[in-house]
Amino acid sequence: MARLTGRAPLRFSTQTLLLQLGVVALVVLLTSAVHGWLTYERLWREAENQALTLARTVASDPEVRAEVQQISAQPGTPPAAELLAGPLMAAAEGARTRTGALFVVITDETGLRLAHPDAERLGERVSTDPSEALAGQEVTTRNTGTLGPSAGAKVPVFAPATDTVVGEVSVGYSTESISQSLSRDIVPIALTAAGALLVGVLASFLLRRRLQRLTLGLEPEEISTLVHDQVAVLQGVDDGVIGVAADGRISVFNSAAQRLLGQPDLTGTPWAGAPVPAQLPALTRADATEGDAVELVADGRVLVASARKALHGREDLGWVVMLRDRTELQQLTRQLDAVGTMSTALRAQRHEFANQLHTIAGFMSIGQHQQARDYLARLAATGPLKFPVDQAELLQDPYLQAFLGAKGVEADERGVTLRLGPETLVRGQVTEPQEVTTVLGNLIDNAVNAAVAGSAPERWVEVEVLDEPGTGADGGTLLIVVGDSGDGLPAADAGGPDAVFAEGFTTSDRPARAGAGQGLGLALARQLARRRGGDVKVLAQGAAGGPGAVFMATLPGTTAPNATKPNERDNHA
């Protein structure tokens, strides 16, 4: 089996750093090279212009023009010794010495040297083509002659008082002087390039460090995986998730949070001013205890919210707020409480029924048949099951009968009499038992608690239930009025009667059962009623010593006409 060896791949931040360094170095080198080349070209042009200026000066000297004309008019060329001692050689060497030129050469009209720094070259033809200058044109050149490479110029020499070309002057400056000037000028270029490279390297390191801080040291593949996982998790869970960044803005607001709070996507909104219940921003205050859970009502739902600090190493990433829906759990809890209460009542009735059977059996065993018949007649008149609810016969809906009967048993155990008001009349049947349970159950429970805590000697709760038929396909409206014998609502409570509908409001001294949502019942009942187009309000605040507060609930669309005919209902009875 082949064994794979090799080093681990470079991290993305390191690759980015190396790429930036390479780009910076390449840019600096190219810029320096271009700058150096431009400087080199400038020095060449300066040398050519200087050579052209000197050549023009020498060619325009009257003595030089006259002497060149005189020599050009003679047949042949004077000997080298005569030229060396002549005025042309003196003028050319004087100009070369004063200006530091490499050479100053004067020729006749055929290109033969009349003056040259090397005496041995006098009388010989120049090594570069003089035709353009002898044709009357001024030219600049970059040539390599007998004295080496140079930047030069060629200027024609005209005869005095005429336009006849009688010779030319060639001047050149050595490339060594150009290189010396370039080496002198290249030092600032090199220093500038080194400084730019240093700044580029420093900026690259700073950018790498910032990139690592922004990405938390993660690689692009890891970031992509995290994004996919985040989308899958946030959109796949039923719990609401709200992410609050360290700068105080909402960074995550998943679809479950939108559904539970009844809000659109609030990503990017400042958390302090977001349209969410006030309990949620309170969870993320600096003085808040991490992990504390609060119950609240939002959009007709009972929610449990908690917040935790989000940290990555030592870096503060903000807060994560979790929302869990407890509405169905609370409804189920209430239903289970009602079922448990009814089961207790049925067990008591079963025990009572067993005692009645034993009594009848006793009458029969001793031969008291007439007394047995009278006893059975009394039982038939009262019914085998009797809930402790006064005037329960005013209700025709079996659901309301069972629910109020169970509540009556529970109230009776606490020493409170539950009774129906004389105006009670329900002819239809309940079609939304869960919502009726929530509203009616909350009102009765609060009334029982108030009656128990009240100072009146007689403890009672009175319930009046009426139904109004609906029109068309709309269901009927259920009207509920609940009063008690308690001491009423706090008169000095800020906010008036509506303060009792605030989340967390309670006047009960009983310890709250875990998950019972104490202080949320009235708020939830009002939201449920208003969502159906109804309401829950306070009709009377009550007074100390009784009677207590009176609440009224309106629940549209919760009843339907009873399909049972009157004679059939009588037969069932």
Coordinates of C-alpha atoms in Angstrom, one line a residue:
M1 CA 0.0 0.0 0.0
A2 CA 1.4 3.4 -0.9
R3 CA 1.9 5.7 2.0
L4 CA 0.7 9.3 1.5
T5 CA 3.2 11.8 2.8
G6 CA 3.2 15.6 2.6
R7 CA 2.6 18.7 4.5
A8 CA -0.8 20.0 5.6
P9 CA -2.3 22.6 3.2
L10 CA -1.7 26.2 4.1
R11 CA -4.6 28.0 5.8
F12 CA -6.7 30.4 3.8
S13 CA -5.4 33.4 5.8
T14 CA -1.8 32.3 5.1
Q15 CA -2.5 31.8 1.4
T16 CA -4.1 35.2 1.3
L17 CA -1.1 36.8 3.0
L18 CA 1.3 35.2 0.6
L19 CA -0.8 36.2 -2.4
Q20 CA -0.9 39.8 -1.1
L21 CA 2.8 39.9 -0.4
G22 CA 3.4 38.6 -3.9
V23 CA 1.1 41.2 -5.5
V24 CA 2.7 44.0 -3.4
A25 CA 6.2 42.8 -4.3
L26 CA 5.3 42.5 -8.0
V27 CA 3.7 46.0 -8.1
V28 CA 6.7 47.5 -6.3
L29 CA 9.2 45.8 -8.6
L30 CA 7.3 46.8 -11.7
T31 CA 6.8 50.4 -10.5
S32 CA 10.5 50.6 -9.6
A33 CA 11.5 49.1 -12.9
V34 CA 9.3 51.6 -14.8
H35 CA 10.6 54.5 -12.7
G36 CA 14.2 53.4 -13.3
W37 CA 13.6 53.0 -17.0
L38 CA 12.0 56.5 -17.2
T39 CA 15.0 57.9 -15.2
Y40 CA 17.4 56.2 -17.6
E41 CA 15.6 57.5 -20.6
R42 CA 15.5 61.0 -19.1
L43 CA 19.3 60.9 -18.5
W44 CA 19.9 59.8 -22.1
R45 CA 17.7 62.6 -23.4
E46 CA 19.5 65.1 -21.2
A47 CA 22.8 63.9 -22.5
E48 CA 21.6 64.1 -26.1
N49 CA 20.3 67.6 -25.5
Q50 CA 23.5 68.6 -23.8
A51 CA 25.5 67.2 -26.7
L52 CA 23.2 69.0 -29.2
T53 CA 23.7 72.3 -27.4
L54 CA 27.4 71.9 -27.3
A55 CA 27.6 70.9 -31.0
R56 CA 25.5 73.9 -32.0
T57 CA 27.8 76.2 -30.0
V58 CA 30.9 74.8 -31.6
A59 CA 29.4 74.8 -35.1
S60 CA 28.2 78.4 -34.8
D61 CA 31.7 79.7 -33.8
P62 CA 32.8 82.1 -36.6
E63 CA 36.4 81.0 -36.4
V64 CA 35.4 77.3 -36.7
R65 CA 33.2 78.0 -39.7
A66 CA 35.9 80.0 -41.4
E67 CA 38.6 77.5 -40.7
V68 CA 36.4 74.5 -41.9
Q69 CA 35.5 76.4 -45.1
Q70 CA 39.1 77.2 -45.8
I71 CA 40.2 73.6 -45.3
S72 CA 37.3 72.3 -47.3
A73 CA 38.2 74.6 -50.2
Q74 CA 41.8 73.2 -50.4
P75 CA 42.5 70.0 -52.4
G76 CA 43.1 67.1 -50.0
T77 CA 43.4 67.2 -46.3
P78 CA 46.1 68.9 -44.2
P79 CA 48.6 66.6 -42.5
A80 CA 47.7 65.3 -39.0
A81 CA 50.5 67.3 -37.4
E82 CA 49.2 70.5 -38.9
L83 CA 45.6 69.7 -37.8
L84 CA 46.8 68.9 -34.3
A85 CA 48.4 72.3 -33.9
G86 CA 45.5 74.1 -35.8
P87 CA 42.7 76.3 -34.3
L88 CA 40.0 73.6 -34.9
M89 CA 41.8 71.2 -32.6
A90 CA 42.2 73.9 -29.9
A91 CA 38.5 74.9 -30.1
A92 CA 37.3 71.3 -30.0
E93 CA 39.5 70.3 -27.1
G94 CA 38.7 73.4 -25.2
A95 CA 34.9 72.8 -25.5
R96 CA 35.4 69.1 -24.5
T97 CA 37.5 69.9 -21.5
R98 CA 35.1 72.6 -20.3
T99 CA 31.9 70.4 -20.6
G100 CA 33.3 67.0 -19.7
A101 CA 32.2 65.5 -23.0
L102 CA 33.6 62.3 -24.2
F103 CA 34.6 63.8 -27.6
V104 CA 34.1 66.8 -29.8
V105 CA 34.9 66.0 -33.4
I106 CA 34.9 68.4 -36.4
T107 CA 34.9 67.0 -39.9
D108 CA 35.0 68.5 -43.4
E109 CA 32.3 68.1 -46.1
T110 CA 33.5 64.5 -46.8
G111 CA 33.5 63.3 -43.2
L112 CA 37.2 63.4 -42.6
R113 CA 38.2 64.3 -39.0
L114 CA 39.7 67.8 -38.6
A115 CA 39.6 67.7 -34.8
H116 CA 39.5 64.6 -32.5
P117 CA 40.6 63.8 -29.0
D118 CA 42.8 61.0 -30.3
A119 CA 45.5 62.6 -32.5
E120 CA 46.1 59.4 -34.3
R121 CA 42.5 59.5 -35.7
L122 CA 43.0 63.0 -37.4
G123 CA 42.5 62.9 -41.1
E124 CA 40.5 59.6 -41.0
R125 CA 36.9 59.2 -41.8
V126 CA 34.5 59.2 -38.8
S127 CA 33.2 55.8 -37.6
T128 CA 29.6 56.9 -37.6
D129 CA 27.5 58.0 -40.6
P130 CA 27.8 61.8 -41.0
S131 CA 25.5 62.0 -44.1
E132 CA 22.4 63.5 -42.3
A133 CA 24.5 66.3 -40.7
L134 CA 26.3 67.0 -44.0
A135 CA 22.9 67.2 -45.6
G136 CA 22.1 70.1 -43.3
Q137 CA 20.1 68.3 -40.6
E138 CA 20.7 68.2 -36.8
V139 CA 20.5 64.7 -35.3
T140 CA 21.0 63.0 -32.0
T141 CA 22.5 59.6 -31.8
R142 CA 23.2 56.7 -29.5
N143 CA 26.2 55.0 -31.0
T144 CA 29.3 53.1 -30.1
G145 CA 32.3 54.7 -31.7
T146 CA 36.1 54.4 -31.4
L147 CA 35.9 55.9 -27.9
G148 CA 33.1 53.7 -26.7
P149 CA 29.3 54.0 -26.3
S150 CA 27.9 57.5 -26.1
A151 CA 24.9 59.7 -26.4
G152 CA 25.7 62.4 -29.0
A153 CA 24.6 64.9 -31.6
K154 CA 25.6 65.9 -35.0
V155 CA 25.2 69.5 -36.3
P156 CA 26.2 70.8 -39.7
V157 CA 28.8 73.6 -40.1
F158 CA 27.8 76.3 -42.6
A159 CA 30.2 78.5 -44.5
P160 CA 30.3 82.1 -43.3
A161 CA 27.6 84.3 -44.9
T162 CA 26.2 81.3 -46.9
D163 CA 24.0 78.2 -46.4
T164 CA 26.6 75.9 -47.8
V165 CA 27.5 73.0 -45.6
V166 CA 31.3 72.7 -45.3
G167 CA 31.5 70.2 -42.5
E168 CA 29.9 68.9 -39.3
V169 CA 30.5 68.9 -35.5
S170 CA 29.9 65.6 -33.6
V171 CA 29.7 65.7 -29.8
G172 CA 29.2 62.7 -27.5
Y173 CA 28.9 62.1 -23.8
S174 CA 30.0 58.7 -22.4
T175 CA 27.5 56.3 -21.0
E176 CA 29.6 56.0 -17.9
S177 CA 28.6 59.5 -16.9
I178 CA 25.0 58.5 -17.6
S179 CA 25.4 55.4 -15.4
Q180 CA 26.9 57.5 -12.6
S181 CA 23.9 59.9 -12.8
L182 CA 21.6 56.9 -12.9
S183 CA 23.2 55.3 -9.8
R184 CA 23.0 58.6 -8.0
D185 CA 19.3 59.0 -8.9
I186 CA 18.4 55.3 -8.3
V187 CA 19.0 55.6 -4.6
P188 CA 15.8 57.6 -3.9
I189 CA 14.0 55.1 -6.2
A190 CA 15.3 52.1 -4.2
L191 CA 14.5 53.8 -0.9
T192 CA 11.0 54.6 -2.1
A193 CA 10.5 51.0 -3.4
A194 CA 11.7 49.5 -0.1
G195 CA 9.4 51.8 1.9
A196 CA 6.4 50.9 -0.3
L197 CA 7.3 47.2 0.0
L198 CA 7.5 47.5 3.8
V199 CA 4.2 49.4 4.0
G200 CA 2.6 46.8 1.8
V201 CA 3.9 43.9 3.9
L202 CA 2.7 45.6 7.1
A203 CA -0.7 46.3 5.6
S204 CA -0.9 42.6 4.5
F205 CA -0.2 41.4 8.0
L206 CA -2.8 43.7 9.4
L207 CA -5.3 42.6 6.8
R208 CA -4.6 39.0 7.6
R209 CA -5.1 39.6 11.3
R210 CA -8.4 41.4 10.7
L211 CA -9.5 38.6 8.4
Q212 CA -8.8 36.0 11.0
R213 CA -10.7 38.0 13.6
L214 CA -13.7 38.5 11.3
T215 CA -13.8 34.8 10.3
L216 CA -13.0 33.6 13.9
G217 CA -10.0 31.7 12.4
L218 CA -12.3 29.5 10.2
E219 CA -11.5 28.4 6.7
P220 CA -13.8 29.2 3.8
E221 CA -14.9 25.5 3.6
E222 CA -15.7 25.6 7.4
I223 CA -17.7 28.9 7.0
S224 CA -19.7 27.4 4.1
T225 CA -20.4 24.3 6.1
L226 CA -21.5 26.4 9.1
V227 CA -23.8 28.5 6.9
H228 CA -25.5 25.3 5.5
D229 CA -25.8 23.8 9.0
Q230 CA -27.2 27.1 10.4
V231 CA -29.9 27.3 7.7
A232 CA -30.8 23.6 8.2
V233 CA -31.0 23.9 12.0
L234 CA -32.7 27.3 12.2
Q235 CA -35.3 26.5 9.6
G236 CA -35.8 22.9 10.8
V237 CA -36.6 23.4 14.5
D238 CA -40.0 24.3 15.9
D239 CA -38.4 26.6 18.6
G240 CA -38.0 30.2 17.8
V241 CA -34.3 31.4 17.7
I242 CA -33.3 35.1 17.9
G243 CA -29.7 36.0 17.6
V244 CA -28.6 39.4 19.0
A245 CA -25.2 40.5 17.8
A246 CA -22.7 42.3 20.1
D247 CA -23.5 45.6 18.5
G248 CA -27.2 45.3 19.6
R249 CA -28.7 44.3 16.2
I250 CA -30.8 41.3 15.4
S251 CA -28.6 38.9 13.4
V252 CA -30.9 35.8 13.3
F253 CA -34.7 35.7 13.3
N254 CA -35.8 32.3 12.1
S255 CA -39.2 31.4 10.7
A256 CA -40.3 29.8 14.0
A257 CA -39.7 33.1 15.8
Q258 CA -41.6 34.9 13.1
R259 CA -44.6 32.5 13.5
L260 CA -44.6 32.6 17.3
L261 CA -44.3 36.3 17.7
G262 CA -46.5 37.2 14.6
Q263 CA -43.7 39.4 13.2
P264 CA -41.9 39.6 9.8
D265 CA -38.2 38.9 9.6
L266 CA -36.6 41.5 11.9
T267 CA -33.0 40.7 10.9
G268 CA -30.9 43.9 11.0
T269 CA -33.4 45.7 13.4
P270 CA -32.0 47.2 16.6
W271 CA -32.9 44.8 19.4
A272 CA -33.7 47.6 21.9
G273 CA -36.4 49.0 19.6
A274 CA -37.7 45.8 18.0
P275 CA -41.5 45.2 18.0
V276 CA -41.3 42.2 20.4
P277 CA -42.7 41.8 24.0
A278 CA -40.8 43.8 26.5
Q279 CA -39.8 40.7 28.5
L280 CA -37.4 39.6 25.7
P281 CA -35.1 42.6 25.6
A282 CA -35.1 42.5 29.4
L283 CA -33.5 39.0 29.2
T284 CA -30.4 40.4 27.5
R285 CA -29.7 43.3 29.8
A286 CA -26.3 43.5 31.4
D287 CA -27.8 42.8 34.8
A288 CA -29.9 39.8 33.6
T289 CA -29.1 36.3 34.9
E290 CA -28.2 34.0 32.1
G291 CA -30.5 31.0 31.7
D292 CA -33.6 32.5 33.5
A293 CA -36.8 31.6 31.7
V294 CA -39.9 33.8 31.6
E295 CA -43.4 33.1 30.4
L296 CA -45.2 35.6 28.2
V297 CA -48.2 35.8 25.9
A298 CA -47.6 36.8 22.3
D299 CA -50.1 36.6 19.4
G300 CA -52.4 34.4 21.4
R301 CA -49.7 32.0 22.4
V302 CA -48.1 31.2 25.7
L303 CA -44.3 31.2 25.2
V304 CA -41.4 30.3 27.4
A305 CA -38.3 32.5 26.6
S306 CA -34.7 32.1 27.8
A307 CA -31.5 33.8 26.8
R308 CA -27.9 32.7 26.9
K309 CA -24.6 34.5 26.2
A310 CA -22.8 33.5 23.0
L311 CA -19.1 33.3 23.3
H312 CA -16.3 32.1 21.0
G313 CA -13.2 31.8 23.1
R314 CA -13.0 35.2 24.9
E315 CA -14.9 37.0 22.2
D316 CA -18.4 38.2 23.0
L317 CA -20.7 37.3 20.1
G318 CA -24.0 38.6 21.7
W319 CA -27.0 36.7 22.9
V320 CA -29.2 33.8 21.7
V321 CA -32.9 34.0 22.7
M322 CA -34.9 30.8 22.6
L323 CA -38.7 30.7 22.3
R324 CA -40.8 27.6 23.1
D325 CA -44.5 27.3 22.5
R326 CA -46.4 26.2 25.6
T327 CA -49.9 26.9 24.4
E328 CA -50.9 23.3 23.6
L329 CA -49.2 22.1 26.8
Q330 CA -51.2 24.6 28.9
Q331 CA -54.4 23.6 27.2
L332 CA -53.7 20.0 27.8
T333 CA -52.9 20.7 31.4
R334 CA -56.2 22.4 31.9
Q335 CA -58.0 19.5 30.2
L336 CA -56.2 17.0 32.4
D337 CA -57.1 19.1 35.5
A338 CA -60.7 19.0 34.4
V339 CA -60.6 15.3 33.7
G340 CA -58.9 14.6 37.0
T341 CA -61.5 16.7 38.9
M342 CA -64.4 14.9 37.1
S343 CA -62.8 11.5 37.9
T344 CA -62.7 12.5 41.5
A345 CA -66.3 13.5 41.4
L346 CA -67.3 10.3 39.7
R347 CA -65.5 8.2 42.3
A348 CA -67.4 10.0 45.0
Q349 CA -70.6 9.5 43.1
R350 CA -69.8 5.8 42.6
H351 CA -69.2 5.4 46.3
E352 CA -72.5 7.1 47.0
F353 CA -74.3 4.9 44.4
A354 CA -72.8 1.8 46.1
N355 CA -74.2 3.0 49.4
Q356 CA -77.6 3.5 47.9
L357 CA -77.6 0.0 46.5
H358 CA -76.7 -1.4 49.9
T359 CA -79.6 0.5 51.4
I360 CA -82.0 -0.9 48.8
A361 CA -80.7 -4.4 49.4
G362 CA -81.1 -3.9 53.1
F363 CA -84.8 -2.8 52.7
M364 CA -85.4 -5.9 50.5
S365 CA -83.7 -8.3 52.9
I366 CA -85.9 -7.2 55.8
G367 CA -89.1 -7.2 53.7
Q368 CA -89.7 -3.4 53.7
H369 CA -90.7 -3.4 50.1
Q370 CA -92.7 -0.2 50.3
Q371 CA -89.9 1.8 51.8
A372 CA -87.6 0.5 49.1
R373 CA -90.0 1.7 46.5
D374 CA -90.2 5.1 48.1
Y375 CA -86.4 5.3 48.4
L376 CA -86.1 4.5 44.7
A377 CA -88.6 7.1 43.8
R378 CA -86.6 9.8 45.6
L379 CA -83.4 8.7 43.9
A380 CA -85.2 8.8 40.5
A381 CA -86.3 12.4 41.2
T382 CA -82.8 13.6 42.1
G383 CA -80.8 11.6 39.6
P384 CA -78.0 9.2 40.2
L385 CA -75.3 11.8 39.6
K386 CA -75.5 15.3 41.0
F387 CA -72.7 17.9 40.7
P388 CA -72.6 20.6 43.3
V389 CA -73.6 23.4 40.9
D390 CA -76.8 25.2 41.6
Q391 CA -79.3 25.5 38.7
A392 CA -77.2 23.3 36.4
E393 CA -80.4 22.3 34.5
L394 CA -80.3 25.7 32.7
L395 CA -77.5 24.4 30.5
Q396 CA -78.4 22.1 27.5
D397 CA -74.9 21.7 26.1
P398 CA -73.3 18.6 27.6
Y399 CA -69.8 20.0 27.3
L400 CA -70.7 23.0 29.4
Q401 CA -72.6 20.8 31.9
A402 CA -69.6 18.5 32.3
F403 CA -67.0 21.3 32.5
L404 CA -69.0 23.4 35.0
G405 CA -69.8 20.3 37.0
A406 CA -66.1 19.5 37.3
K407 CA -65.4 23.1 38.3
G408 CA -68.2 22.9 40.8
V409 CA -66.6 19.8 42.4
E410 CA -63.2 21.5 42.6
A411 CA -64.7 24.7 44.0
D412 CA -66.7 22.7 46.5
E413 CA -63.5 21.1 47.8
R414 CA -62.2 24.6 48.6
G415 CA -65.4 25.6 50.3
V416 CA -66.8 27.7 47.5
T417 CA -70.3 27.3 46.0
L418 CA -70.4 27.5 42.2
R419 CA -73.8 28.5 40.9
L420 CA -75.4 29.5 37.6
G421 CA -77.1 32.9 37.4
P422 CA -80.8 33.1 36.7
E423 CA -80.2 34.6 33.2
T424 CA -78.2 31.6 32.0
L425 CA -79.6 30.1 28.8
V426 CA -77.6 28.1 26.3
R427 CA -79.7 26.6 23.5
G428 CA -77.0 25.7 21.1
Q429 CA -73.9 23.5 21.4
V430 CA -70.2 24.6 21.8
T431 CA -68.1 24.1 18.7
E432 CA -64.8 25.5 20.0
P433 CA -64.3 23.7 23.3
Q434 CA -60.6 24.4 23.7
E435 CA -61.0 28.1 23.5
V436 CA -64.1 28.1 25.7
T437 CA -62.2 26.0 28.2
T438 CA -59.3 28.5 28.3
V439 CA -61.5 31.6 28.7
L440 CA -64.2 30.2 31.0
G441 CA -61.7 28.1 33.0
N442 CA -59.4 31.1 33.7
L443 CA -62.3 33.3 34.8
I444 CA -63.8 30.6 37.1
D445 CA -60.3 29.8 38.6
N446 CA -59.6 33.5 39.3
A447 CA -63.1 33.9 40.8
V448 CA -62.6 30.8 43.1
N449 CA -59.2 32.1 44.2
A450 CA -60.7 35.5 44.9
A451 CA -63.7 34.0 46.8
V452 CA -61.3 31.9 49.0
A453 CA -59.1 34.9 49.7
G454 CA -62.2 37.2 50.4
S455 CA -63.5 38.3 53.7
A456 CA -67.2 37.5 53.1
P457 CA -68.6 34.8 55.3
E458 CA -70.4 33.1 52.4
R459 CA -68.1 32.1 49.5
W460 CA -69.6 31.8 46.1
V461 CA -69.0 32.2 42.4
E462 CA -71.8 32.9 40.0
V463 CA -71.6 32.2 36.3
E464 CA -74.0 33.3 33.7
V465 CA -73.7 31.9 30.2
L466 CA -75.8 33.0 27.2
D467 CA -75.6 32.2 23.5
E468 CA -76.7 34.4 20.6
P469 CA -77.4 32.7 17.3
G470 CA -75.2 33.6 14.4
T471 CA -76.2 34.8 10.9
G472 CA -75.4 32.8 7.8
A473 CA -72.4 30.5 8.1
D474 CA -71.0 32.3 11.1
G475 CA -71.4 30.6 14.4
G476 CA -73.2 31.9 17.4
T477 CA -71.7 34.1 20.1
L478 CA -71.1 32.8 23.6
L479 CA -71.5 35.5 26.4
I480 CA -69.9 34.7 29.8
V481 CA -70.3 36.7 33.0
V482 CA -68.4 35.6 36.1
G483 CA -68.7 37.2 39.5
D484 CA -67.5 36.2 43.0
S485 CA -67.8 37.0 46.7
G486 CA -64.2 38.2 47.0
D487 CA -62.8 41.6 48.0
G488 CA -62.6 42.8 44.4
L489 CA -59.7 44.2 42.4
P490 CA -57.1 46.6 43.9
A491 CA -58.6 50.0 43.7
A492 CA -55.3 51.9 43.7
D493 CA -53.8 49.8 41.0
A494 CA -52.0 51.9 38.4
G495 CA -53.6 51.6 35.0
G496 CA -57.2 51.0 36.0
P497 CA -59.2 47.8 35.5
D498 CA -57.2 46.8 32.4
A499 CA -54.1 46.4 34.5
V500 CA -55.3 42.9 35.5
F501 CA -54.8 41.8 31.9
A502 CA -51.1 42.6 32.0
E503 CA -48.8 39.6 31.8
G504 CA -47.6 38.5 35.2
F505 CA -50.5 40.2 37.1
T506 CA -51.8 38.1 40.0
T507 CA -53.4 38.6 43.3
S508 CA -53.2 35.0 44.4
D509 CA -51.1 33.9 47.4
R510 CA -51.1 30.3 46.3
P511 CA -47.7 29.0 45.2
A512 CA -47.6 28.6 41.4
R513 CA -47.3 25.1 40.0
A514 CA -44.3 24.6 37.7
G515 CA -45.4 25.4 34.1
A516 CA -48.8 26.6 35.2
G517 CA -48.3 30.0 33.7
Q518 CA -49.5 32.0 36.8
G519 CA -50.2 35.6 35.9
L520 CA -50.9 34.8 32.2
G521 CA -54.4 33.5 32.3
L522 CA -56.3 36.7 31.8
A523 CA -53.9 38.0 29.2
L524 CA -54.2 34.8 27.2
A525 CA -58.0 34.8 27.6
R526 CA -58.3 38.4 26.3
Q527 CA -55.9 37.7 23.3
L528 CA -57.9 34.6 22.4
A529 CA -61.2 36.4 22.6
R530 CA -59.9 39.4 20.6
R531 CA -58.5 37.2 18.0
R532 CA -62.0 35.9 17.4
G533 CA -63.4 39.4 17.3
G534 CA -64.6 39.3 20.9
D535 CA -63.2 40.7 24.1
V536 CA -62.7 40.1 27.9
K537 CA -63.3 43.1 30.1
V538 CA -64.0 44.1 33.7
L539 CA -67.7 45.1 34.4
A540 CA -67.2 45.9 38.0
Q541 CA -64.1 46.1 40.2
G542 CA -65.9 45.0 43.4
A543 CA -65.4 46.2 46.9
A544 CA -63.8 44.9 50.2
G545 CA -66.2 42.6 51.9
G546 CA -67.9 41.6 48.7
P547 CA -69.3 41.3 46.2
G548 CA -66.1 41.0 44.2
A549 CA -65.1 41.8 40.7
V550 CA -67.3 40.9 37.7
F551 CA -65.8 39.9 34.3
M552 CA -67.5 39.5 31.0
A553 CA -66.2 37.6 28.0
T554 CA -67.6 37.6 24.4
L555 CA -66.6 34.7 22.2
P556 CA -68.0 35.0 18.7
G557 CA -68.3 31.9 16.5
T558 CA -68.0 29.4 19.3
T559 CA -71.6 27.9 19.2
A560 CA -73.9 26.3 16.7
P561 CA -77.6 25.5 16.7
N562 CA -78.5 22.2 18.4
A563 CA -79.7 19.8 15.7
T564 CA -81.7 17.7 18.2
K565 CA -85.5 18.2 18.0
P566 CA -87.3 19.2 21.2
N567 CA -89.2 15.9 21.5
E568 CA -86.0 13.9 20.9
R569 CA -84.3 16.0 23.6
D570 CA -87.1 15.2 26.0
N571 CA -86.9 11.5 25.3
H572 CA -83.1 11.6 25.9
A573 CA -83.8 13.4 29.2

